[in-house]
Coordinates of C-alpha atoms in Angstrom, one line a residue:
M23 CA 64.9 129.0 107.5
G24 CA 68.0 127.7 105.7
T25 CA 69.1 125.0 103.3
L26 CA 69.5 121.6 104.9
L27 CA 72.8 120.4 103.6
K28 CA 72.8 117.0 105.1
P29 CA 73.8 113.7 103.4
E30 CA 70.3 112.3 104.0
N31 CA 68.8 115.1 101.8
T32 CA 70.7 114.2 98.7
D33 CA 68.1 111.7 97.4
L34 CA 65.4 114.3 97.0
P35 CA 64.3 114.9 93.4
A36 CA 64.9 118.3 92.0
P37 CA 61.7 120.2 91.4
A38 CA 60.6 120.3 87.8
R39 CA 61.0 123.8 86.3
P40 CA 59.7 124.8 82.9
N41 CA 62.5 125.6 80.5
P42 CA 61.2 127.3 77.4
K43 CA 64.6 128.0 76.0
P44 CA 67.1 125.2 75.1
D45 CA 70.4 125.0 76.9
T46 CA 73.0 126.6 74.6
R47 CA 75.9 126.6 77.0
P48 CA 79.1 124.9 75.6
G49 CA 80.4 121.7 77.1
P50 CA 79.0 118.4 78.2
R51 CA 75.6 118.4 79.8
P52 CA 75.3 116.7 83.2
D53 CA 73.4 113.4 83.4
P54 CA 69.9 114.4 84.4
N55 CA 69.7 111.6 86.9
H56 CA 73.0 112.5 88.7
A57 CA 73.4 108.9 89.5
D58 CA 77.2 109.2 90.0
C59 CA 76.8 112.2 92.4
R60 CA 74.1 110.4 94.4
G61 CA 76.2 107.3 94.7
V62 CA 79.4 109.1 95.7
A63 CA 77.4 111.3 98.2
S64 CA 76.0 108.2 99.9
V65 CA 79.5 106.7 100.2
L66 CA 81.0 109.9 101.4
S67 CA 78.3 110.4 104.0
R68 CA 79.3 107.0 105.5
V69 CA 83.0 107.3 105.4
G70 CA 83.0 111.0 106.2
D71 CA 81.0 110.6 109.3
K72 CA 83.2 111.3 112.4
W73 CA 82.2 108.1 114.2
S74 CA 82.9 106.0 111.1
V75 CA 86.3 107.6 110.8
F76 CA 87.1 106.7 114.5
V77 CA 85.8 103.1 114.1
I78 CA 87.9 102.6 111.0
M79 CA 91.0 104.0 112.7
M80 CA 90.5 101.8 115.7
L81 CA 90.0 98.6 113.6
S82 CA 93.0 99.3 111.4
D83 CA 95.3 97.2 113.6
G84 CA 93.0 94.2 114.0
P85 CA 89.7 93.0 115.3
K86 CA 88.0 94.5 118.3
R87 CA 85.1 93.6 120.5
F88 CA 82.2 96.1 120.9
N89 CA 83.1 97.2 124.4
E90 CA 86.7 97.6 123.5
L91 CA 85.7 99.9 120.7
K92 CA 83.4 101.9 123.0
R93 CA 86.2 102.4 125.5
M94 CA 88.7 103.5 122.8
I95 CA 86.3 106.0 121.1
N96 CA 85.8 108.8 123.6
G97 CA 82.2 110.2 123.6
I98 CA 80.5 107.6 121.5
S99 CA 77.2 106.3 122.9
Q100 CA 76.3 102.6 122.7
R101 CA 73.5 103.3 120.3
M102 CA 75.7 105.4 118.0
L103 CA 78.5 102.7 118.0
T104 CA 75.8 100.1 117.1
L105 CA 74.5 102.2 114.3
T106 CA 77.9 103.0 113.0
L107 CA 79.1 99.4 113.0
R108 CA 75.9 98.3 111.3
G109 CA 76.3 100.9 108.6
L110 CA 79.9 100.0 108.0
E111 CA 79.0 96.3 107.8
R112 CA 76.2 97.1 105.4
D113 CA 78.7 99.0 103.1
G114 CA 81.1 96.0 103.2
L115 CA 83.8 97.8 105.2
V116 CA 83.4 95.8 108.5
T117 CA 82.6 92.2 109.2
R118 CA 80.9 91.0 112.4
T119 CA 81.9 87.5 113.6
I120 CA 80.0 85.8 116.4
F121 CA 81.8 83.1 118.4
P122 CA 79.6 80.4 120.0
T123 CA 80.8 80.9 123.6
I124 CA 78.9 81.6 126.7
P125 CA 78.3 84.5 126.7
P126 CA 78.6 84.9 122.9
R127 CA 81.7 86.9 121.8
V128 CA 81.4 89.2 118.8
D129 CA 84.4 90.7 117.0
Y130 CA 84.4 93.5 114.5
E131 CA 87.1 93.6 111.8
L132 CA 87.8 95.6 108.7
T133 CA 87.3 93.8 105.4
D134 CA 89.8 94.2 102.5
L135 CA 87.7 97.1 101.3
G136 CA 87.8 98.6 104.8
H137 CA 91.6 98.2 105.0
G138 CA 91.8 100.0 101.7
L139 CA 89.9 102.9 103.2
S140 CA 91.9 102.9 106.5
Q141 CA 95.0 104.4 104.9
P142 CA 93.3 107.6 103.6
V143 CA 91.3 107.9 106.7
E144 CA 94.4 107.7 108.9
A145 CA 96.1 110.2 106.6
L146 CA 93.2 112.6 107.1
G147 CA 93.3 112.1 110.8
K148 CA 97.0 112.7 110.9
W149 CA 96.6 115.9 108.8
A150 CA 93.8 117.1 111.2
K151 CA 96.0 116.5 114.2
D152 CA 99.1 118.1 112.6
H153 CA 97.1 121.2 111.7
L154 CA 94.8 121.6 114.6
G155 CA 96.7 124.6 116.0
Q156 CA 96.5 126.4 112.7
I157 CA 92.8 125.7 112.3
E158 CA 92.0 126.8 115.9
A159 CA 93.9 130.0 115.3
A160 CA 92.0 130.6 112.0
R161 CA 88.7 130.0 113.8
T162 CA 89.7 132.5 116.6
Q163 CA 90.6 135.1 114.0
F164 CA 87.4 134.6 112.1
D165 CA 85.3 134.7 115.2
Q166 CA 87.0 138.0 116.4
R167 CA 86.4 139.6 113.0
N168 CA 82.8 138.6 112.8
D169 CA 81.7 139.1 116.4
G170 CA 82.2 142.9 116.3

């Protein structure tokens, strides 16, 4: 069995442990509610998700329709794209505009908040692309050391 280190597990309360001795360690004590950590973890779980990164990158140059995004993002299912767009919309990063045509046309576009995120996301994507060879070599070396 292992520890489940997934973003959805960050809201679990820590088990209460009896602590007969007071904490005498120097320095500031953390907030027992860890509200800041939980808030940041929920944001990072959204913007750090691989599909969210791809959607944000694809929308950085302007609005796109659903099927256009689906074609541009290799390997994403219709359901996953729907869930990703809905989550980004909920977090205020993407807007969904419905045009009253037959059939209805729906465009997705980054909000100002989303545009603010697109620059660091694109920088991260560029870094990953630029260093892919080094990372693959490191993985190969690691796997060779640990397979034998």
